[in-house]
Amino acid sequence: MSEIEVILVDAADRPLGKMEKLAAHTQGILHRAISVYVFNSRGELMLQRRASDKYHCAGLWSNTTCGHPLPQEATADAAQRRLYEEMGLRAQLTPVFELYYNLALGNGMSEHEYGHVFFACSDRLPCLNPQEADGWRYAALADIADDIAKNPRQFTPWFLHTFPRIPAQAAAFLAGNAATV
């Protein structure tokens, strides 16, 4: 991981340079990120449980896939790459919204990111990369909201931050994409 670099950006997502990923997380430097949310034909969201040996947020539930574009990599290409690397899935991704966050992760790390959120529809089952995820499940958005209310510490900080925007965005997205599953 020490060789992976991220794209440093300003608050408007304009590239400023690059930095090693772990350094960006320990120094809290703003960088570009991607998050992917895959829904099945029943409108359920595929969650992943981060592998138990991840350097932050190990064993926590999160969105289907997340990660960072590499320098010189298009954001949508990074989303496709990470979806395949983490979950063994390929799907047509749609950019849905962007957001900024600066969230403490513990152990002196933070997720100071300008995030690009993508949605997809698929009924394919994942083939997990055990270095990335050690569990997955589909869940209805209402059930996820209930679980978050009861057990927020079982979810990643960025998922907790982003999830309130997901139901309304998902309803519109799924209404227009139900035939693509």
CSV table of N, CA and C in Angstrom, one decimal:
chain,number,residue,atom,x,y,z
A,1,MET,N,0.8,-1.2,0.0
A,1,MET,CA,0.0,0.0,0.0
A,1,MET,C,0.9,1.3,0.0
A,2,SER,N,2.1,1.2,0.5
A,2,SER,CA,2.9,2.4,0.7
A,2,SER,C,3.2,3.0,-0.7
A,3,GLU,N,3.1,2.3,-1.8
A,3,GLU,CA,3.4,2.8,-3.1
A,3,GLU,C,2.2,3.5,-3.8
A,4,ILE,N,1.0,3.3,-3.3
A,4,ILE,CA,-0.2,3.8,-3.9
A,4,ILE,C,-0.3,5.3,-3.6
A,5,GLU,N,-0.5,6.1,-4.7
A,5,GLU,CA,-0.6,7.5,-4.5
A,5,GLU,C,-2.0,7.9,-4.8
A,6,VAL,N,-2.5,9.0,-4.2
A,6,VAL,CA,-3.8,9.6,-4.4
A,6,VAL,C,-3.6,11.0,-5.0
A,7,ILE,N,-4.7,11.5,-5.5
A,7,ILE,CA,-4.7,12.8,-6.2
A,7,ILE,C,-5.1,13.8,-5.1
A,8,LEU,N,-4.3,14.7,-4.8
A,8,LEU,CA,-4.6,15.9,-3.9
A,8,LEU,C,-5.4,16.9,-4.7
A,9,VAL,N,-6.5,17.4,-4.0
A,9,VAL,CA,-7.4,18.3,-4.7
A,9,VAL,C,-7.7,19.5,-3.7
A,10,ASP,N,-8.2,20.6,-4.3
A,10,ASP,CA,-8.7,21.6,-3.5
A,10,ASP,C,-10.2,21.4,-3.2
A,11,ALA,N,-10.9,22.3,-2.6
A,11,ALA,CA,-12.3,22.2,-2.2
A,11,ALA,C,-13.2,22.1,-3.4
A,12,ALA,N,-12.8,22.5,-4.6
A,12,ALA,CA,-13.5,22.4,-5.8
A,12,ALA,C,-13.1,21.2,-6.7
A,13,ASP,N,-12.4,20.3,-6.1
A,13,ASP,CA,-11.9,19.1,-6.7
A,13,ASP,C,-10.9,19.3,-7.9
A,14,ARG,N,-10.2,20.4,-7.8
A,14,ARG,CA,-9.2,20.7,-8.8
A,14,ARG,C,-7.9,20.1,-8.3
A,15,PRO,N,-7.2,19.3,-9.2
A,15,PRO,CA,-6.0,18.6,-8.8
A,15,PRO,C,-4.9,19.5,-8.4
A,16,LEU,N,-4.2,19.2,-7.3
A,16,LEU,CA,-3.1,20.0,-6.8
A,16,LEU,C,-1.7,19.2,-6.8
A,17,GLY,N,-1.8,17.9,-7.0
A,17,GLY,CA,-0.6,17.1,-6.9
A,17,GLY,C,-1.0,15.7,-6.5
A,18,LYS,N,0.0,15.0,-6.0
A,18,LYS,CA,-0.2,13.6,-5.5
A,18,LYS,C,0.5,13.4,-4.3
A,19,MET,N,0.1,12.3,-3.5
A,19,MET,CA,0.8,12.0,-2.3
A,19,MET,C,0.5,10.5,-2.0
A,20,GLU,N,1.4,9.9,-1.3
A,20,GLU,CA,1.2,8.5,-0.9
A,20,GLU,C,-0.1,8.4,-0.1
A,21,LYS,N,-0.8,7.3,-0.3
A,21,LYS,CA,-2.2,7.2,0.3
A,21,LYS,C,-2.1,7.2,1.8
A,22,LEU,N,-1.3,6.5,2.5
A,22,LEU,CA,-1.3,6.4,3.9
A,22,LEU,C,-0.9,7.8,4.5
A,23,ALA,N,0.1,8.5,3.8
A,23,ALA,CA,0.5,9.8,4.3
A,23,ALA,C,-0.7,10.8,4.2
A,24,ALA,N,-1.5,10.7,3.1
A,24,ALA,CA,-2.7,11.6,3.0
A,24,ALA,C,-3.6,11.3,4.1
A,25,HIS,N,-3.8,10.1,4.5
A,25,HIS,CA,-4.8,9.7,5.6
A,25,HIS,C,-4.2,10.1,7.0
A,26,THR,N,-2.9,10.0,7.2
A,26,THR,CA,-2.4,10.3,8.5
A,26,THR,C,-2.2,11.8,8.6
A,27,GLN,N,-1.9,12.6,7.5
A,27,GLN,CA,-1.8,14.0,7.6
A,27,GLN,C,-3.1,14.8,7.4
A,28,GLY,N,-4.1,14.1,7.0
A,28,GLY,CA,-5.4,14.7,6.8
A,28,GLY,C,-5.5,15.6,5.6
A,29,ILE,N,-4.8,15.3,4.5
A,29,ILE,CA,-4.7,16.1,3.3
A,29,ILE,C,-5.9,15.8,2.4
A,30,LEU,N,-6.6,16.8,1.9
A,30,LEU,CA,-7.7,16.6,1.0
A,30,LEU,C,-7.3,15.9,-0.3
A,31,HIS,N,-8.0,14.8,-0.6
A,31,HIS,CA,-7.7,14.1,-1.8
A,31,HIS,C,-9.0,13.5,-2.4
A,32,ARG,N,-8.9,13.1,-3.6
A,32,ARG,CA,-10.1,12.6,-4.4
A,32,ARG,C,-10.4,11.2,-4.0
A,33,ALA,N,-11.7,10.8,-3.9
A,33,ALA,CA,-12.1,9.5,-3.6
A,33,ALA,C,-13.3,9.1,-4.4
A,34,ILE,N,-13.6,7.8,-4.4
A,34,ILE,CA,-14.8,7.3,-5.1
A,34,ILE,C,-15.6,6.4,-4.2
A,35,SER,N,-16.9,6.3,-4.3
A,35,SER,CA,-17.7,5.4,-3.6
A,35,SER,C,-18.7,4.8,-4.6
A,36,VAL,N,-18.9,3.5,-4.5
A,36,VAL,CA,-19.9,2.8,-5.4
A,36,VAL,C,-21.0,2.2,-4.6
A,37,TYR,N,-22.2,2.3,-5.0
A,37,TYR,CA,-23.4,1.7,-4.4
A,37,TYR,C,-24.1,0.9,-5.5
A,38,VAL,N,-24.1,-0.4,-5.2
A,38,VAL,CA,-24.7,-1.3,-6.2
A,38,VAL,C,-26.1,-1.8,-5.6
A,39,PHE,N,-27.1,-1.6,-6.4
A,39,PHE,CA,-28.5,-2.1,-6.0
A,39,PHE,C,-28.9,-3.2,-6.8
A,40,ASN,N,-29.7,-4.2,-6.2
A,40,ASN,CA,-30.2,-5.3,-7.0
A,40,ASN,C,-31.6,-4.9,-7.5
A,41,SER,N,-32.2,-5.9,-8.2
A,41,SER,CA,-33.6,-5.6,-8.8
A,41,SER,C,-34.7,-5.4,-7.8
A,42,ARG,N,-34.4,-5.7,-6.5
A,42,ARG,CA,-35.4,-5.4,-5.4
A,42,ARG,C,-35.1,-4.1,-4.8
A,43,GLY,N,-34.1,-3.3,-5.3
A,43,GLY,CA,-33.8,-2.0,-4.7
A,43,GLY,C,-33.0,-2.1,-3.4
A,44,GLU,N,-32.4,-3.3,-3.1
A,44,GLU,CA,-31.6,-3.5,-2.0
A,44,GLU,C,-30.1,-3.1,-2.3
A,45,LEU,N,-29.5,-2.6,-1.3
A,45,LEU,CA,-28.1,-2.1,-1.5
A,45,LEU,C,-27.1,-3.2,-1.0
A,46,MET,N,-26.1,-3.5,-1.9
A,46,MET,CA,-25.1,-4.4,-1.5
A,46,MET,C,-24.1,-3.7,-0.6
A,47,LEU,N,-23.9,-4.2,0.6
A,47,LEU,CA,-23.0,-3.7,1.6
A,47,LEU,C,-21.8,-4.7,1.6
A,48,GLN,N,-20.6,-4.2,1.9
A,48,GLN,CA,-19.5,-5.0,2.2
A,48,GLN,C,-19.0,-4.8,3.6
A,49,ARG,N,-18.4,-5.9,4.2
A,49,ARG,CA,-17.7,-5.7,5.5
A,49,ARG,C,-16.2,-5.7,5.1
A,50,ARG,N,-15.6,-4.6,5.6
A,50,ARG,CA,-14.2,-4.5,5.3
A,50,ARG,C,-13.3,-5.6,5.9
A,51,ALA,N,-12.3,-6.0,5.2
A,51,ALA,CA,-11.5,-7.1,5.7
A,51,ALA,C,-10.9,-6.8,7.1
A,52,SER,N,-10.7,-7.8,7.9
A,52,SER,CA,-10.3,-7.6,9.3
A,52,SER,C,-8.9,-7.1,9.5
A,53,ASP,N,-8.1,-7.1,8.4
A,53,ASP,CA,-6.7,-6.6,8.5
A,53,ASP,C,-6.5,-5.3,7.7
A,54,LYS,N,-7.6,-4.6,7.4
A,54,LYS,CA,-7.5,-3.3,6.7
A,54,LYS,C,-6.8,-2.4,7.8
A,55,TYR,N,-6.1,-1.4,7.3
A,55,TYR,CA,-5.3,-0.5,8.2
A,55,TYR,C,-6.3,0.5,8.9
A,56,HIS,N,-7.4,0.7,8.4
A,56,HIS,CA,-8.4,1.5,9.1
A,56,HIS,C,-9.8,0.9,8.8
A,57,CYS,N,-10.7,1.1,9.8
A,57,CYS,CA,-12.1,0.7,9.7
A,57,CYS,C,-12.3,-0.8,9.4
A,58,ALA,N,-11.3,-1.6,9.9
A,58,ALA,CA,-11.4,-3.1,9.7
A,58,ALA,C,-12.6,-3.7,10.3
A,59,GLY,N,-13.3,-4.6,9.6
A,59,GLY,CA,-14.5,-5.3,10.1
A,59,GLY,C,-15.7,-4.5,10.1
A,60,LEU,N,-15.7,-3.2,9.6
A,60,LEU,CA,-16.9,-2.4,9.6
A,60,LEU,C,-17.7,-2.6,8.3
A,61,TRP,N,-19.0,-2.4,8.3
A,61,TRP,CA,-19.8,-2.4,7.1
A,61,TRP,C,-19.8,-1.1,6.4
A,62,SER,N,-19.9,-1.1,5.1
A,62,SER,CA,-19.8,0.1,4.3
A,62,SER,C,-20.5,-0.1,3.0
A,63,ASN,N,-20.4,0.9,2.1
A,63,ASN,CA,-21.0,0.8,0.8
A,63,ASN,C,-20.3,-0.3,0.0
A,64,THR,N,-20.8,-0.6,-1.2
A,64,THR,CA,-20.3,-1.7,-2.0
A,64,THR,C,-18.8,-1.7,-2.2
A,65,THR,N,-18.3,-0.5,-2.6
A,65,THR,CA,-16.9,-0.3,-2.9
A,65,THR,C,-16.5,1.1,-2.7
A,66,CYS,N,-15.3,1.3,-2.3
A,66,CYS,CA,-14.7,2.7,-2.2
A,66,CYS,C,-13.3,2.6,-2.5
A,67,GLY,N,-12.7,3.8,-2.7
A,67,GLY,CA,-11.3,3.8,-3.0
A,67,GLY,C,-10.9,5.2,-3.6
A,68,HIS,N,-9.8,5.2,-4.3
A,68,HIS,CA,-9.2,6.5,-4.8
A,68,HIS,C,-8.7,6.3,-6.2
A,69,PRO,N,-9.0,7.3,-7.1
A,69,PRO,CA,-8.4,7.3,-8.4
A,69,PRO,C,-6.9,7.4,-8.2
A,70,LEU,N,-6.1,6.7,-9.1
A,70,LEU,CA,-4.7,6.9,-9.1
A,70,LEU,C,-4.4,8.1,-9.9
A,71,PRO,N,-3.2,8.7,-9.7
A,71,PRO,CA,-2.8,9.9,-10.6
A,71,PRO,C,-2.9,9.5,-12.0
A,72,GLN,N,-3.5,10.4,-12.8
A,72,GLN,CA,-3.7,10.2,-14.3
A,72,GLN,C,-4.8,9.2,-14.6
A,73,GLU,N,-5.6,8.8,-13.6
A,73,GLU,CA,-6.7,7.8,-13.8
A,73,GLU,C,-8.0,8.6,-13.7
A,74,ALA,N,-8.9,8.4,-14.7
A,74,ALA,CA,-10.2,9.1,-14.7
A,74,ALA,C,-11.0,8.5,-13.5
A,75,THR,N,-11.8,9.4,-12.9
A,75,THR,CA,-12.6,9.0,-11.7
A,75,THR,C,-13.5,7.8,-12.0
A,76,ALA,N,-14.2,7.9,-13.1
A,76,ALA,CA,-15.1,6.8,-13.4
A,76,ALA,C,-14.4,5.5,-13.7
A,77,ASP,N,-13.2,5.6,-14.2
A,77,ASP,CA,-12.3,4.4,-14.4
A,77,ASP,C,-11.9,3.8,-13.1
A,78,ALA,N,-11.6,4.7,-12.1
A,78,ALA,CA,-11.2,4.2,-10.8
A,78,ALA,C,-12.4,3.5,-10.1
A,79,ALA,N,-13.6,4.0,-10.3
A,79,ALA,CA,-14.7,3.4,-9.7
A,79,ALA,C,-14.9,2.0,-10.3
A,80,GLN,N,-14.8,1.8,-11.6
A,80,GLN,CA,-14.9,0.5,-12.2
A,80,GLN,C,-13.8,-0.4,-11.7
A,81,ARG,N,-12.6,0.1,-11.7
A,81,ARG,CA,-11.4,-0.7,-11.2
A,81,ARG,C,-11.6,-1.2,-9.8
A,82,ARG,N,-12.0,-0.3,-8.9
A,82,ARG,CA,-12.2,-0.7,-7.5
A,82,ARG,C,-13.4,-1.7,-7.3
A,83,LEU,N,-14.4,-1.5,-8.1
A,83,LEU,CA,-15.6,-2.5,-8.0
A,83,LEU,C,-15.1,-3.9,-8.3
A,84,TYR,N,-14.3,-4.0,-9.4
A,84,TYR,CA,-13.8,-5.3,-9.8
A,84,TYR,C,-12.7,-5.8,-8.8
A,85,GLU,N,-11.8,-4.9,-8.3
A,85,GLU,CA,-10.8,-5.4,-7.4
A,85,GLU,C,-11.3,-5.8,-6.1
A,86,GLU,N,-12.3,-5.2,-5.6
A,86,GLU,CA,-12.9,-5.5,-4.2
A,86,GLU,C,-13.9,-6.6,-4.3
A,87,MET,N,-14.8,-6.5,-5.2
A,87,MET,CA,-16.0,-7.3,-5.2
A,87,MET,C,-16.1,-8.3,-6.4
A,88,GLY,N,-15.2,-8.2,-7.4
A,88,GLY,CA,-15.2,-9.0,-8.5
A,88,GLY,C,-16.4,-8.8,-9.4
A,89,LEU,N,-16.9,-7.6,-9.4
A,89,LEU,CA,-18.1,-7.2,-10.2
A,89,LEU,C,-17.7,-6.2,-11.3
A,90,ARG,N,-18.5,-6.3,-12.4
A,90,ARG,CA,-18.5,-5.3,-13.4
A,90,ARG,C,-19.9,-4.9,-13.6
A,91,ALA,N,-20.1,-3.6,-13.7
A,91,ALA,CA,-21.5,-3.0,-13.9
A,91,ALA,C,-21.4,-1.7,-14.5
A,92,GLN,N,-22.5,-1.3,-15.1
A,92,GLN,CA,-22.6,0.1,-15.7
A,92,GLN,C,-22.7,1.1,-14.5
A,93,LEU,N,-21.8,1.9,-14.4
A,93,LEU,CA,-21.8,2.9,-13.3
A,93,LEU,C,-22.3,4.3,-13.7
A,94,THR,N,-23.1,4.9,-12.9
A,94,THR,CA,-23.7,6.2,-13.2
A,94,THR,C,-23.2,7.2,-12.1
A,95,PRO,N,-22.5,8.3,-12.4
A,95,PRO,CA,-22.2,9.3,-11.4
A,95,PRO,C,-23.5,9.9,-10.9
A,96,VAL,N,-23.6,10.0,-9.6
A,96,VAL,CA,-24.9,10.5,-9.0
A,96,VAL,C,-24.7,11.8,-8.2
A,97,PHE,N,-23.7,11.9,-7.4
A,97,PHE,CA,-23.4,13.2,-6.7
A,97,PHE,C,-22.0,13.2,-6.2
A,98,GLU,N,-21.5,14.4,-5.8
A,98,GLU,CA,-20.2,14.6,-5.2
A,98,GLU,C,-20.4,15.2,-3.8
A,99,LEU,N,-19.4,15.0,-2.9
A,99,LEU,CA,-19.5,15.5,-1.6
A,99,LEU,C,-18.2,15.7,-1.0
A,100,TYR,N,-18.1,16.6,0.0
A,100,TYR,CA,-16.8,16.8,0.7
A,100,TYR,C,-17.0,16.3,2.1
A,101,TYR,N,-16.0,15.7,2.7
A,101,TYR,CA,-16.0,15.3,4.1
A,101,TYR,C,-14.6,15.3,4.7
A,102,ASN,N,-14.6,15.5,6.0
A,102,ASN,CA,-13.3,15.4,6.8
A,102,ASN,C,-13.7,14.7,8.1
A,103,LEU,N,-13.5,13.4,8.1
A,103,LEU,CA,-13.9,12.5,9.2
A,103,LEU,C,-12.8,11.8,9.9
A,104,ALA,N,-12.8,11.8,11.2
A,104,ALA,CA,-11.8,11.1,12.0
A,104,ALA,C,-12.1,9.6,11.9
A,105,LEU,N,-11.0,8.9,11.7
A,105,LEU,CA,-11.0,7.4,11.6
A,105,LEU,C,-10.5,6.7,12.9
A,106,GLY,N,-9.8,7.5,13.7
A,106,GLY,CA,-9.1,6.9,14.9
A,106,GLY,C,-7.7,6.6,14.5
A,107,ASN,N,-6.8,6.3,15.4
A,107,ASN,CA,-5.4,6.0,15.2
A,107,ASN,C,-4.7,7.1,14.5
A,108,GLY,N,-5.2,8.4,14.7
A,108,GLY,CA,-4.5,9.5,14.1
A,108,GLY,C,-4.8,9.7,12.6
A,109,MET,N,-5.8,9.0,12.1
A,109,MET,CA,-6.1,9.0,10.6
A,109,MET,C,-7.4,9.8,10.4
A,110,SER,N,-7.5,10.2,9.2
A,110,SER,CA,-8.8,10.9,8.8
A,110,SER,C,-9.1,10.6,7.3
A,111,GLU,N,-10.4,10.7,7.0
A,111,GLU,CA,-10.8,10.6,5.6
A,111,GLU,C,-11.2,12.1,5.2
A,112,HIS,N,-10.2,12.8,4.7
A,112,HIS,CA,-10.4,14.2,4.2
A,112,HIS,C,-10.5,14.1,2.7
A,113,GLU,N,-11.7,14.0,2.2
A,113,GLU,CA,-11.9,13.6,0.8
A,113,GLU,C,-13.0,14.4,0.1
A,114,TYR,N,-12.7,14.6,-1.2
A,114,TYR,CA,-13.8,15.0,-2.1
A,114,TYR,C,-14.2,13.8,-2.8
A,115,GLY,N,-15.4,13.3,-2.5
A,115,GLY,CA,-15.9,12.0,-2.9
A,115,GLY,C,-16.8,12.1,-4.1
A,116,HIS,N,-16.6,11.2,-5.1
A,116,HIS,CA,-17.5,11.0,-6.2
A,116,HIS,C,-18.3,9.7,-6.0
A,117,VAL,N,-19.6,9.8,-6.0
A,117,VAL,CA,-20.5,8.7,-5.7
A,117,VAL,C,-21.1,8.2,-7.0
A,118,PHE,N,-21.0,6.9,-7.2
A,118,PHE,CA,-21.6,6.2,-8.3
A,118,PHE,C,-22.6,5.2,-7.9
A,119,PHE,N,-23.6,5.0,-8.7
A,119,PHE,CA,-24.6,3.9,-8.5
A,119,PHE,C,-24.6,3.0,-9.7
A,120,ALA,N,-25.0,1.7,-9.4
A,120,ALA,CA,-25.2,0.7,-10.4
A,120,ALA,C,-26.3,-0.2,-10.0
A,121,CYS,N,-26.8,-0.9,-11.0
A,121,CYS,CA,-27.9,-2.0,-10.8
A,121,CYS,C,-27.3,-3.3,-11.2
A,122,SER,N,-27.4,-4.3,-10.4
A,122,SER,CA,-26.9,-5.6,-10.8
A,122,SER,C,-27.5,-6.7,-9.8
A,123,ASP,N,-27.8,-7.8,-10.3
A,123,ASP,CA,-28.2,-9.0,-9.5
A,123,ASP,C,-27.0,-10.0,-9.5
A,124,ARG,N,-25.9,-9.7,-10.0
A,124,ARG,CA,-24.8,-10.6,-10.0
A,124,ARG,C,-24.3,-10.7,-8.5
A,125,LEU,N,-23.8,-11.9,-8.2
A,125,LEU,CA,-23.2,-12.1,-6.9
A,125,LEU,C,-21.7,-11.7,-6.9
A,126,PRO,N,-21.2,-11.1,-5.8
A,126,PRO,CA,-19.8,-10.7,-5.8
A,126,PRO,C,-18.9,-11.9,-5.6
A,127,CYS,N,-17.7,-11.7,-5.9
A,127,CYS,CA,-16.6,-12.7,-5.7
A,127,CYS,C,-15.5,-11.8,-4.9
A,128,LEU,N,-15.6,-11.9,-3.6
A,128,LEU,CA,-14.8,-11.0,-2.7
A,128,LEU,C,-13.3,-11.2,-2.8
A,129,ASN,N,-12.6,-10.1,-2.8
A,129,ASN,CA,-11.1,-10.1,-2.7
A,129,ASN,C,-10.9,-10.1,-1.2
A,130,PRO,N,-10.4,-11.2,-0.6
A,130,PRO,CA,-10.3,-11.3,0.9
A,130,PRO,C,-9.4,-10.2,1.5
A,131,GLN,N,-8.5,-9.6,0.7
A,131,GLN,CA,-7.7,-8.5,1.2
A,131,GLN,C,-8.5,-7.2,1.4
A,132,GLU,N,-9.6,-7.2,0.7
A,132,GLU,CA,-10.5,-6.0,0.8
A,132,GLU,C,-11.7,-6.1,1.6
A,133,ALA,N,-12.4,-7.3,1.5
A,133,ALA,CA,-13.7,-7.5,2.1
A,133,ALA,C,-13.8,-8.9,2.6
A,134,ASP,N,-14.4,-9.1,3.8
A,134,ASP,CA,-14.6,-10.5,4.2
A,134,ASP,C,-16.1,-10.9,4.4
A,135,GLY,N,-17.0,-10.0,4.0
A,135,GLY,CA,-18.4,-10.3,4.0
A,135,GLY,C,-19.2,-9.3,3.1
A,136,TRP,N,-20.4,-9.7,2.8
A,136,TRP,CA,-21.3,-8.9,2.0
A,136,TRP,C,-22.7,-9.3,2.3
A,137,ARG,N,-23.6,-8.4,2.0
A,137,ARG,CA,-25.0,-8.7,2.1
A,137,ARG,C,-25.8,-7.6,1.4
A,138,TYR,N,-27.0,-8.0,0.9
A,138,TYR,CA,-28.0,-7.1,0.4
A,138,TYR,C,-28.9,-6.7,1.5
A,139,ALA,N,-29.3,-5.4,1.6
A,139,ALA,CA,-30.2,-5.0,2.6
A,139,ALA,C,-31.1,-3.9,2.1
A,140,ALA,N,-32.3,-3.8,2.5
A,140,ALA,CA,-33.2,-2.7,2.2
A,140,ALA,C,-32.7,-1.5,2.8
A,141,LEU,N,-32.9,-0.3,2.2
A,141,LEU,CA,-32.4,0.9,2.7
A,141,LEU,C,-33.0,1.2,4.1
A,142,ALA,N,-34.3,0.9,4.2
A,142,ALA,CA,-35.0,1.2,5.5
A,142,ALA,C,-34.3,0.3,6.6
A,143,ASP,N,-34.0,-0.9,6.3
A,143,ASP,CA,-33.3,-1.8,7.3
A,143,ASP,C,-31.9,-1.3,7.6
A,144,ILE,N,-31.2,-0.8,6.6
A,144,ILE,CA,-29.9,-0.2,6.9
A,144,ILE,C,-30.0,1.0,7.8
A,145,ALA,N,-31.0,1.9,7.5
A,145,ALA,CA,-31.2,3.0,8.4
A,145,ALA,C,-31.5,2.6,9.8
A,146,ASP,N,-32.3,1.6,10.0
A,146,ASP,CA,-32.6,1.1,11.4
A,146,ASP,C,-31.4,0.6,12.0
A,147,ASP,N,-30.6,-0.2,11.3
A,147,ASP,CA,-29.3,-0.8,11.8
A,147,ASP,C,-28.3,0.3,12.2
A,148,ILE,N,-28.2,1.4,11.4
A,148,ILE,CA,-27.4,2.5,11.7
A,148,ILE,C,-27.8,3.2,13.0
A,149,ALA,N,-29.1,3.4,13.1
A,149,ALA,CA,-29.6,4.0,14.4
A,149,ALA,C,-29.3,3.2,15.6
A,150,LYS,N,-29.4,1.9,15.5
A,150,LYS,CA,-29.1,1.0,16.6
A,150,LYS,C,-27.6,0.7,16.8
A,151,ASN,N,-26.9,0.6,15.7
A,151,ASN,CA,-25.5,0.1,15.8
A,151,ASN,C,-24.6,1.0,15.0
A,152,PRO,N,-24.5,2.3,15.2
A,152,PRO,CA,-23.7,3.1,14.3
A,152,PRO,C,-22.2,2.7,14.2
A,153,ARG,N,-21.7,2.1,15.3
A,153,ARG,CA,-20.2,1.8,15.4
A,153,ARG,C,-19.9,0.6,14.5
A,154,GLN,N,-20.9,0.0,13.9
A,154,GLN,CA,-20.6,-1.2,13.0
A,154,GLN,C,-20.4,-0.7,11.5
A,155,PHE,N,-20.5,0.6,11.3
A,155,PHE,CA,-20.4,1.2,9.9
A,155,PHE,C,-19.2,2.1,9.8
A,156,THR,N,-18.7,2.3,8.6
A,156,THR,CA,-17.6,3.2,8.4
A,156,THR,C,-18.1,4.6,8.5
A,157,PRO,N,-17.2,5.5,9.0
A,157,PRO,CA,-17.6,6.9,9.1
A,157,PRO,C,-18.1,7.6,7.8
A,158,TRP,N,-17.4,7.2,6.7
A,158,TRP,CA,-17.9,7.8,5.4
A,158,TRP,C,-19.2,7.3,5.0
A,159,PHE,N,-19.5,6.0,5.3
A,159,PHE,CA,-20.8,5.5,5.0
A,159,PHE,C,-21.9,6.2,5.8
A,160,LEU,N,-21.6,6.4,7.1
A,160,LEU,CA,-22.6,7.1,8.0
A,160,LEU,C,-22.8,8.5,7.5
A,161,HIS,N,-21.8,9.1,7.0
A,161,HIS,CA,-21.9,10.5,6.5
A,161,HIS,C,-22.7,10.6,5.2
A,162,THR,N,-22.5,9.6,4.3
A,162,THR,CA,-23.1,9.7,3.0
A,162,THR,C,-24.5,9.1,3.0
A,163,PHE,N,-24.7,8.1,3.8
A,163,PHE,CA,-26.0,7.3,3.7
A,163,PHE,C,-27.3,8.2,3.8
A,164,PRO,N,-27.4,9.3,4.6
A,164,PRO,CA,-28.6,10.0,4.6
A,164,PRO,C,-29.0,10.6,3.2
A,165,ARG,N,-28.1,10.7,2.3
A,165,ARG,CA,-28.4,11.2,0.9
A,165,ARG,C,-28.8,10.1,0.0
A,166,ILE,N,-28.5,8.8,0.4
A,166,ILE,CA,-28.7,7.7,-0.5
A,166,ILE,C,-30.2,7.4,-0.9
A,167,PRO,N,-31.1,7.3,0.1
A,167,PRO,CA,-32.5,6.8,-0.2
A,167,PRO,C,-33.1,7.7,-1.3
A,168,ALA,N,-33.1,9.0,-1.2
A,168,ALA,CA,-33.8,9.8,-2.2
A,168,ALA,C,-33.1,9.7,-3.5
A,169,GLN,N,-31.7,9.7,-3.5
A,169,GLN,CA,-31.0,9.5,-4.8
A,169,GLN,C,-31.3,8.2,-5.4
A,170,ALA,N,-31.4,7.1,-4.6
A,170,ALA,CA,-31.6,5.8,-5.1
A,170,ALA,C,-33.0,5.6,-5.7
A,171,ALA,N,-34.0,6.2,-5.1
A,171,ALA,CA,-35.3,6.1,-5.6
A,171,ALA,C,-35.4,6.7,-7.0
A,172,ALA,N,-34.8,7.8,-7.3
A,172,ALA,CA,-34.8,8.4,-8.6
A,172,ALA,C,-34.0,7.5,-9.6
A,173,PHE,N,-32.8,7.1,-9.1
A,173,PHE,CA,-31.9,6.3,-9.9
A,173,PHE,C,-32.6,5.0,-10.3
A,174,LEU,N,-33.1,4.3,-9.3
A,174,LEU,CA,-33.7,3.0,-9.6
A,174,LEU,C,-35.0,3.1,-10.5
A,175,ALA,N,-35.7,4.1,-10.4
A,175,ALA,CA,-36.9,4.3,-11.2
A,175,ALA,C,-36.5,4.4,-12.7
A,176,GLY,N,-35.4,5.0,-12.9
A,176,GLY,CA,-34.9,5.1,-14.3
A,176,GLY,C,-34.0,4.0,-14.8
A,177,ASN,N,-33.6,3.1,-13.9
A,177,ASN,CA,-32.6,2.1,-14.3
A,177,ASN,C,-33.1,0.6,-14.0
A,178,ALA,N,-34.3,0.4,-13.6
A,178,ALA,CA,-34.8,-0.9,-13.2
A,178,ALA,C,-34.5,-2.0,-14.3
A,179,ALA,N,-34.6,-1.6,-15.6
A,179,ALA,CA,-34.5,-2.5,-16.7
A,179,ALA,C,-33.0,-2.9,-16.9
A,180,THR,N,-32.1,-2.2,-16.3
A,180,THR,CA,-30.7,-2.5,-16.6
A,180,THR,C,-30.1,-3.6,-15.7
A,181,VAL,N,-30.8,-4.1,-14.7
A,181,VAL,CA,-30.3,-5.1,-13.8
A,181,VAL,C,-30.0,-6.4,-14.4
